[in-house]
XYZ file of N, CA, C and O in Angstrom:
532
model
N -16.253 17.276 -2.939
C -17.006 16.508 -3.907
C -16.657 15.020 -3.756
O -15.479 14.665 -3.803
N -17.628 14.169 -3.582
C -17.372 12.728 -3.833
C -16.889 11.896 -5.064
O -17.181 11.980 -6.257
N -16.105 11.117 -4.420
C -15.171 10.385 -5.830
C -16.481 9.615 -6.243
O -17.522 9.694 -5.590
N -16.320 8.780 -7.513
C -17.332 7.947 -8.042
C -16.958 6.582 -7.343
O -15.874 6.067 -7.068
N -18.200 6.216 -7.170
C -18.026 4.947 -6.193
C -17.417 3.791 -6.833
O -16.568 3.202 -6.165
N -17.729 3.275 -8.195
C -17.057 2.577 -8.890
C -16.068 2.473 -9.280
O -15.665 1.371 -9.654
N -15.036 3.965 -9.363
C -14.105 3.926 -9.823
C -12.960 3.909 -8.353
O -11.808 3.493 -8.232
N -13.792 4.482 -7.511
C -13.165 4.031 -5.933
C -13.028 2.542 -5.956
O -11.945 1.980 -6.122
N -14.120 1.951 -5.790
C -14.216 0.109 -5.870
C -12.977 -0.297 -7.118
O -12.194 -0.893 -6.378
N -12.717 -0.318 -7.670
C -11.821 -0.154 -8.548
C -10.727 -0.036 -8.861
O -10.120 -0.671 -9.724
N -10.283 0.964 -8.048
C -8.839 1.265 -7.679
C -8.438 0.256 -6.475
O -7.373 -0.360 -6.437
N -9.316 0.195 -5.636
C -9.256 -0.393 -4.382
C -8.968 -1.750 -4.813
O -7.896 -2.132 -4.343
N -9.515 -2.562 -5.500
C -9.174 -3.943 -5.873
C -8.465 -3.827 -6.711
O -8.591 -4.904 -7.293
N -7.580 -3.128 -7.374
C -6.368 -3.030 -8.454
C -5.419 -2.793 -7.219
O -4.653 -3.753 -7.130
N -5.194 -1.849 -6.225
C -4.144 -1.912 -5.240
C -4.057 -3.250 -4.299
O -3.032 -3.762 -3.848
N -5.358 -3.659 -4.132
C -5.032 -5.421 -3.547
C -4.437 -6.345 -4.670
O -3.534 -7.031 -4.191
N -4.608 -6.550 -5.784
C -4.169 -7.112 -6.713
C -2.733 -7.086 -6.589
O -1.892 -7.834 -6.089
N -2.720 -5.736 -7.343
C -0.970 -5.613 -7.642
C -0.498 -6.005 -6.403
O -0.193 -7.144 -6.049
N -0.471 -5.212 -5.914
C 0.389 -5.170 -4.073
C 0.886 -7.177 -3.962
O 1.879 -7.547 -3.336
N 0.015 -8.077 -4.645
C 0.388 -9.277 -4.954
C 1.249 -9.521 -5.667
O 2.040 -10.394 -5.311
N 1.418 -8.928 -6.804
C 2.093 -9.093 -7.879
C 3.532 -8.471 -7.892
O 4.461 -8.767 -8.644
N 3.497 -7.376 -6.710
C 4.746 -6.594 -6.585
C 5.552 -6.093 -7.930
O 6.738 -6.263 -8.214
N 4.697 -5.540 -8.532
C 5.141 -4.973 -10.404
C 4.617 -3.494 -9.936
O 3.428 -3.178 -9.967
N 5.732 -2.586 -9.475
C 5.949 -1.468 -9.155
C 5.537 -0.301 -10.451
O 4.938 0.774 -10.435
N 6.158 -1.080 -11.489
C 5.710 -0.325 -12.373
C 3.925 -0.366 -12.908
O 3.397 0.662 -13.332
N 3.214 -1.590 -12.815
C 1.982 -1.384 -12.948
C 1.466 -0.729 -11.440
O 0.303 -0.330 -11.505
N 2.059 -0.563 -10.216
C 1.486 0.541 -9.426
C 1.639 1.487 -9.624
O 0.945 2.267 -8.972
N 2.292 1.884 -10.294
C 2.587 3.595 -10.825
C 1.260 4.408 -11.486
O 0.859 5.558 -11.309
N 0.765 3.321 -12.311
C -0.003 3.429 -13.208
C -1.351 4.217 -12.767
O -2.003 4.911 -13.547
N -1.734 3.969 -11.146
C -2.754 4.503 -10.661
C -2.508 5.858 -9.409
O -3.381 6.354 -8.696
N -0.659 6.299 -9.474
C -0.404 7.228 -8.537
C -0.528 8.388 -9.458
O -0.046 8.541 -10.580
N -1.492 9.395 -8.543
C -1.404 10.634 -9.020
C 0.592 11.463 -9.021
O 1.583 11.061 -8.411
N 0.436 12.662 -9.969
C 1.991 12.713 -10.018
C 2.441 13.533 -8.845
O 3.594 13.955 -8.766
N 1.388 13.789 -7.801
C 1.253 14.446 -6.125
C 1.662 13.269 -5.093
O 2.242 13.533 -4.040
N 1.302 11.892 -5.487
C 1.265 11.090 -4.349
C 1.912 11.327 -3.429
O 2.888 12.066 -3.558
N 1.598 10.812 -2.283
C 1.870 10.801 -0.918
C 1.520 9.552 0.058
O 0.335 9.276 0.245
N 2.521 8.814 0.667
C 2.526 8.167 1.298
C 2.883 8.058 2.915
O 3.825 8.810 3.167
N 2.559 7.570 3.715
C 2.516 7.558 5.110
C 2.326 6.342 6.086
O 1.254 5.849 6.437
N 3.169 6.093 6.327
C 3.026 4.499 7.452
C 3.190 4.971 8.599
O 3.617 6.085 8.906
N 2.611 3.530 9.718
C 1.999 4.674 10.993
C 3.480 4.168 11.719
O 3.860 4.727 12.748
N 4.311 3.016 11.062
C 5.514 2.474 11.543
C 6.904 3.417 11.679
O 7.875 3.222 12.411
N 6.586 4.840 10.429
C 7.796 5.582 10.380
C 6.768 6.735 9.678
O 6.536 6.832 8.473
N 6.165 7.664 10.867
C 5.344 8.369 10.355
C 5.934 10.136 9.743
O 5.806 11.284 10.170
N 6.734 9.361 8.307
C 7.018 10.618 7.558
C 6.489 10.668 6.113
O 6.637 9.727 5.332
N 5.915 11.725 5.828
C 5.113 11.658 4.543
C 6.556 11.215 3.609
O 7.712 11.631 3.686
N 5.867 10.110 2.648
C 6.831 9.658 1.417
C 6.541 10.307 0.048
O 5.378 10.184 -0.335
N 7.404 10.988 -0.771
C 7.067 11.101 -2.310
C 6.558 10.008 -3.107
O 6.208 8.910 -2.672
N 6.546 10.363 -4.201
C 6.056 8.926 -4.913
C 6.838 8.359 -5.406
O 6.584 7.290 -5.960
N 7.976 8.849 -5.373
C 9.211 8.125 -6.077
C 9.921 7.890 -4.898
O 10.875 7.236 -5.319
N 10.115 8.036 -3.327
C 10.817 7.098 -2.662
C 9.335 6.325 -2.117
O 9.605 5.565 -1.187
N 8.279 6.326 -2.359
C 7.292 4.944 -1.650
C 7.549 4.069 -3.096
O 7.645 2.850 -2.958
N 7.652 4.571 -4.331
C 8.313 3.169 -5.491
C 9.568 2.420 -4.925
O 9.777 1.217 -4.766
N 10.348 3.549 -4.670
C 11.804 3.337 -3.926
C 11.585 1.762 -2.556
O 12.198 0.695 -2.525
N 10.495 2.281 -1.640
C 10.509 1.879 -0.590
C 9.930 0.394 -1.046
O 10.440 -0.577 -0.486
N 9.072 0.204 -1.860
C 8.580 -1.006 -2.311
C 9.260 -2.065 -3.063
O 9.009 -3.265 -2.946
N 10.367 -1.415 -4.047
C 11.527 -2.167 -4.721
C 12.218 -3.184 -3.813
O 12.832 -4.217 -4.077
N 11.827 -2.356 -2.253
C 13.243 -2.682 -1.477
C 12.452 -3.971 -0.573
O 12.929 -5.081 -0.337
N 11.250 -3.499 -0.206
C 10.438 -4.568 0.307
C 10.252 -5.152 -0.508
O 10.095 -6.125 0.230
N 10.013 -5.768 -1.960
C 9.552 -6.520 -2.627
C 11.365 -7.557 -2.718
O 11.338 -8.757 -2.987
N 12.128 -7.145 -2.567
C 13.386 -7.547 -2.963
C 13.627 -8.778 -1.769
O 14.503 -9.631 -1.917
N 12.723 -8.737 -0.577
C 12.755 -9.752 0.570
C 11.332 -10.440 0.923
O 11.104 -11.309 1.765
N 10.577 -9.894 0.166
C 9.367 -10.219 0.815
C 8.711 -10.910 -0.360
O 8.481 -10.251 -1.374
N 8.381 -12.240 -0.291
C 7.554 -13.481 -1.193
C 6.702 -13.907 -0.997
O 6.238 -14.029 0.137
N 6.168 -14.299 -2.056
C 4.590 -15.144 -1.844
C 3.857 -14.188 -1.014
O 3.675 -14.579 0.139
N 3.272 -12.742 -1.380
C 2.463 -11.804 -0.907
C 1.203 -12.503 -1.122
O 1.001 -13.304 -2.034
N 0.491 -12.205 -0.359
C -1.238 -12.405 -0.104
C -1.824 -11.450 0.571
O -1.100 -10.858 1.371
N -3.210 -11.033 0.469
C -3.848 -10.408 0.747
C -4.909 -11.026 1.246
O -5.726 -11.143 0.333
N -5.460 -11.650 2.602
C -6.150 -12.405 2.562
C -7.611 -11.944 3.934
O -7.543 -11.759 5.150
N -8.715 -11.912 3.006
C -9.947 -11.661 3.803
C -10.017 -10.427 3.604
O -10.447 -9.665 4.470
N -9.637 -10.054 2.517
C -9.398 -8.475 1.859
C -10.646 -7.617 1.720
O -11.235 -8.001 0.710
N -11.408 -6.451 2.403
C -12.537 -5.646 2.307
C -12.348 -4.644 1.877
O -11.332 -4.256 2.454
N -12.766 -3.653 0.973
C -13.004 -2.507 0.315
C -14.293 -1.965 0.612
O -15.388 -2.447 0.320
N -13.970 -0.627 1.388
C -14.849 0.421 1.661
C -14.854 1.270 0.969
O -13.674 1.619 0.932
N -15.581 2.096 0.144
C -15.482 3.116 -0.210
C -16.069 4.320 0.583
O -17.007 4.273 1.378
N -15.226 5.574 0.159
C -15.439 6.275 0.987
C -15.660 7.806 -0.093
O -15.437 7.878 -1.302
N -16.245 9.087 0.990
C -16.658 10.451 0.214
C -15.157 10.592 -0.668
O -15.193 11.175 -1.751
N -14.003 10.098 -0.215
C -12.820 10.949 -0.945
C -12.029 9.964 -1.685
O -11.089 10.317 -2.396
N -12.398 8.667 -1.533
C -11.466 7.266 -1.362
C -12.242 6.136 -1.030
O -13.462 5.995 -1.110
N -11.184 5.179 -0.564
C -11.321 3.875 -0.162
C -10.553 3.178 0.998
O -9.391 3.430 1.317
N -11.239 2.417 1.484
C -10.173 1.673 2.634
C -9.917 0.556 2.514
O -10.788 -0.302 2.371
N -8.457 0.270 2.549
C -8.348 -1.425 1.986
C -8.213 -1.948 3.556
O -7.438 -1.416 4.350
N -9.219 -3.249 3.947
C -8.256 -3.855 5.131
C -7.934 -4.716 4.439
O -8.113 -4.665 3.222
N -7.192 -6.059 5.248
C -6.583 -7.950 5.002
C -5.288 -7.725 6.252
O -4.870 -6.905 7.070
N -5.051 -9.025 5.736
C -4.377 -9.410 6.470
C -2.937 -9.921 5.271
O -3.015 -10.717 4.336
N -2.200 -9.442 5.556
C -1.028 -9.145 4.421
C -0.490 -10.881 4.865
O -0.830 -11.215 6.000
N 0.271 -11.904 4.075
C 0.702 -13.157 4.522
C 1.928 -13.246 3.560
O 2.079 -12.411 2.669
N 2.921 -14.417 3.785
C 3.892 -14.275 2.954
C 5.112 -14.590 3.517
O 5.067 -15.063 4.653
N 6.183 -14.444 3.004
C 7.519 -15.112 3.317
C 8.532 -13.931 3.577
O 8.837 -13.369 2.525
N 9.128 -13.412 4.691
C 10.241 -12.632 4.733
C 11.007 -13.116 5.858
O 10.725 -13.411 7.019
N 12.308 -13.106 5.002
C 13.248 -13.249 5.321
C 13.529 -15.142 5.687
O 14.446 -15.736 6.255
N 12.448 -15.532 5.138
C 12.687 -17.421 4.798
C 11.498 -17.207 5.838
O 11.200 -18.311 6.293
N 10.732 -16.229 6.367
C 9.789 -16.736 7.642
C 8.442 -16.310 7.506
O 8.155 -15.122 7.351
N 7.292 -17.555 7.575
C 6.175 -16.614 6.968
C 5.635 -15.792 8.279
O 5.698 -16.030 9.486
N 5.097 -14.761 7.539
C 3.965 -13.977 8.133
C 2.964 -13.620 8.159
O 2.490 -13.522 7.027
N 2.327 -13.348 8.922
C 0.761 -12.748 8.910
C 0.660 -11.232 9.711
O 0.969 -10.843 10.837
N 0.216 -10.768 8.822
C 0.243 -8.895 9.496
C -1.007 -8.071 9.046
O -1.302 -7.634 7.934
N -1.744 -7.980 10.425
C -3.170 -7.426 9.601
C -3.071 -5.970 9.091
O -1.960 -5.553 9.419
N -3.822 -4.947 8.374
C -3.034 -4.007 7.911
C -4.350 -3.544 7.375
O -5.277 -4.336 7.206
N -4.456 -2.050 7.061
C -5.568 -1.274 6.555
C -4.603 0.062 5.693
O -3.520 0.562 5.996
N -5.330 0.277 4.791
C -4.724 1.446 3.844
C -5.725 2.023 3.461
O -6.678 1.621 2.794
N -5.399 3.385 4.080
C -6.749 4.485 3.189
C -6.100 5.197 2.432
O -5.060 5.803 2.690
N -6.776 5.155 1.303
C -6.520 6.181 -0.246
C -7.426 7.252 0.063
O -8.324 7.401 0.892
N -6.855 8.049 -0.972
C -7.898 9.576 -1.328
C -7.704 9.439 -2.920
O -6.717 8.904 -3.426
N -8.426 9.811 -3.405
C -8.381 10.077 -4.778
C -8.452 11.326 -5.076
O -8.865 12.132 -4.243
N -7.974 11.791 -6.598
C -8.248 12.921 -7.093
C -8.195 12.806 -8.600
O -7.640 11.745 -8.886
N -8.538 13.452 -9.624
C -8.569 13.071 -10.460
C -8.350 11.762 -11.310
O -7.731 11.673 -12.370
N -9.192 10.461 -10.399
C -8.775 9.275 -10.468
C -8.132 8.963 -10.206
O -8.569 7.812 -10.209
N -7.230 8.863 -9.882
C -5.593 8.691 -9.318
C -5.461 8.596 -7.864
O -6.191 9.279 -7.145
N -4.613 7.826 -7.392
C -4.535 7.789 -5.962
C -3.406 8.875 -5.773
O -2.435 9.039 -6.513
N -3.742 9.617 -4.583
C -2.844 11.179 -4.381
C -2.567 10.784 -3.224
O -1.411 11.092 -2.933
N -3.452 9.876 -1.889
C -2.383 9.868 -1.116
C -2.597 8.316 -0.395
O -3.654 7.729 -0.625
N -1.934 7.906 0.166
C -2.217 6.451 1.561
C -1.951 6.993 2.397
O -1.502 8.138 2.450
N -2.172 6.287 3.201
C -2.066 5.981 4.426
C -2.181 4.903 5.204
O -3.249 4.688 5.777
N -1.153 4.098 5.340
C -1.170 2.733 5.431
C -0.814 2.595 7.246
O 0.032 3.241 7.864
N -1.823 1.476 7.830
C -1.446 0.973 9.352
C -1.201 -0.529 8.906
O -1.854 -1.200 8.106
N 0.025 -0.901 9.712
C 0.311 -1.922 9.948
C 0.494 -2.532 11.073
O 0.629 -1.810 12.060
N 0.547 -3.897 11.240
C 0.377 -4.363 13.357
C 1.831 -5.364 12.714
O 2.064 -6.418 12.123
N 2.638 -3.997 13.406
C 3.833 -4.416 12.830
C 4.614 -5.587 14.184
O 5.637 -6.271 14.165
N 3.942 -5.448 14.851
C 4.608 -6.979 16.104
C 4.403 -8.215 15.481
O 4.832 -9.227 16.037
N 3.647 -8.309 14.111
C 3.683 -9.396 13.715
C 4.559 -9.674 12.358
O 4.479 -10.508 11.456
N 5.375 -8.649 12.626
C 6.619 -8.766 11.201
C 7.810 -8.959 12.152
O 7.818 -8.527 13.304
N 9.015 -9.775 11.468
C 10.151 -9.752 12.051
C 11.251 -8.290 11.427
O 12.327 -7.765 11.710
N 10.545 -8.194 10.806
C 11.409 -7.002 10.220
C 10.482 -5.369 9.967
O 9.507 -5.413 10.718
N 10.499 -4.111 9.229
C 9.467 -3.533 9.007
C 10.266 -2.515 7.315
O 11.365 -2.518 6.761
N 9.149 -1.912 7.119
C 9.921 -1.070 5.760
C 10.563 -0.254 5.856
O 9.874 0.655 6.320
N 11.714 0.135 5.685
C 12.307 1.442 6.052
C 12.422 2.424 4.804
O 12.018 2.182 3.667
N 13.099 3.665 5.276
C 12.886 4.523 4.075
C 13.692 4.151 2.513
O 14.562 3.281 2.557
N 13.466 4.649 1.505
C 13.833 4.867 0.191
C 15.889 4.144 0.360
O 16.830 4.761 0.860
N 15.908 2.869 -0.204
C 17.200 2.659 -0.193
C 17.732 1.822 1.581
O 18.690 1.140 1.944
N 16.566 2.338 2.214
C 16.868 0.553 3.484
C 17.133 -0.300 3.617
O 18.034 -0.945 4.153
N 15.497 -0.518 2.592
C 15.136 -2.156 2.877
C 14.089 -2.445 3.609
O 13.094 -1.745 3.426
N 14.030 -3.419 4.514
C 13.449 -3.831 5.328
C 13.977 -3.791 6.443
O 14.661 -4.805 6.581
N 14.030 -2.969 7.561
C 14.984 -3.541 8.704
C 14.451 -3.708 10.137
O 15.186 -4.149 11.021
């Protein structure tokens, strides 16, 4: 069954938003209590409480987030975020283009799946309690 397109569009520009704002706790707000996460950099499915974990730890080095030239697709199950992620880590800015597909389910995002073109980070996310390394 197809998600509602609006509420896809929706979610999709609330995860570009926050993801700015790095307020972990207002991302919570839209994870189903199934979530699932997946980067193509360390491809092991994450719970939802170590991808909060994993974001605490990236947000703890990583400043002045942007999302920039940001597109939302919606899709039969979800949405696809691309941009180009910009910002300060580790005192050095960056630019890292990057795409994340959601699925939804009962409104809620249940899973990502995030690619990153990680040759353009000096560092990358590591698991729950890393960091960045």
């Amino acid at each position: 069954m197809a998600v509602d397109r609006e509420e896809a569009l929706r979610l999709g520009q609330f995860w570009a938003t926050v993801s700015e704002e790095h307020d972990t706790d207002k991302f919570q707000t839209v994870l189903h209590d199934d979530f699932v996460m997946w980067y193509n950099f360390d491809p092991q499915d994450r719970t939802r409480a170590e991808f909060i974990e994993t974001l605490k730890s990236a947000h703890a080095m990583f400043h002045d987030q942007k999302n920039e030239d940001a597109r939302i697709t919606v899709t039969d199950d979800g949405f696809v975020l691309q941009a180009t992620m910009t910002g300060i880590l580790d005192g050095t800015a960056i630019r890292s283009p990057y795409c994340f597909v959601a699925r939804i389910k009962d409104g809620l995002i249940i899973r990502g799946d995030e690619y990153f073109d990680t040759a353009q980070l000096t560092k990358k996310a590591g698991r729950p309690g890393e960091g960045m390394v």
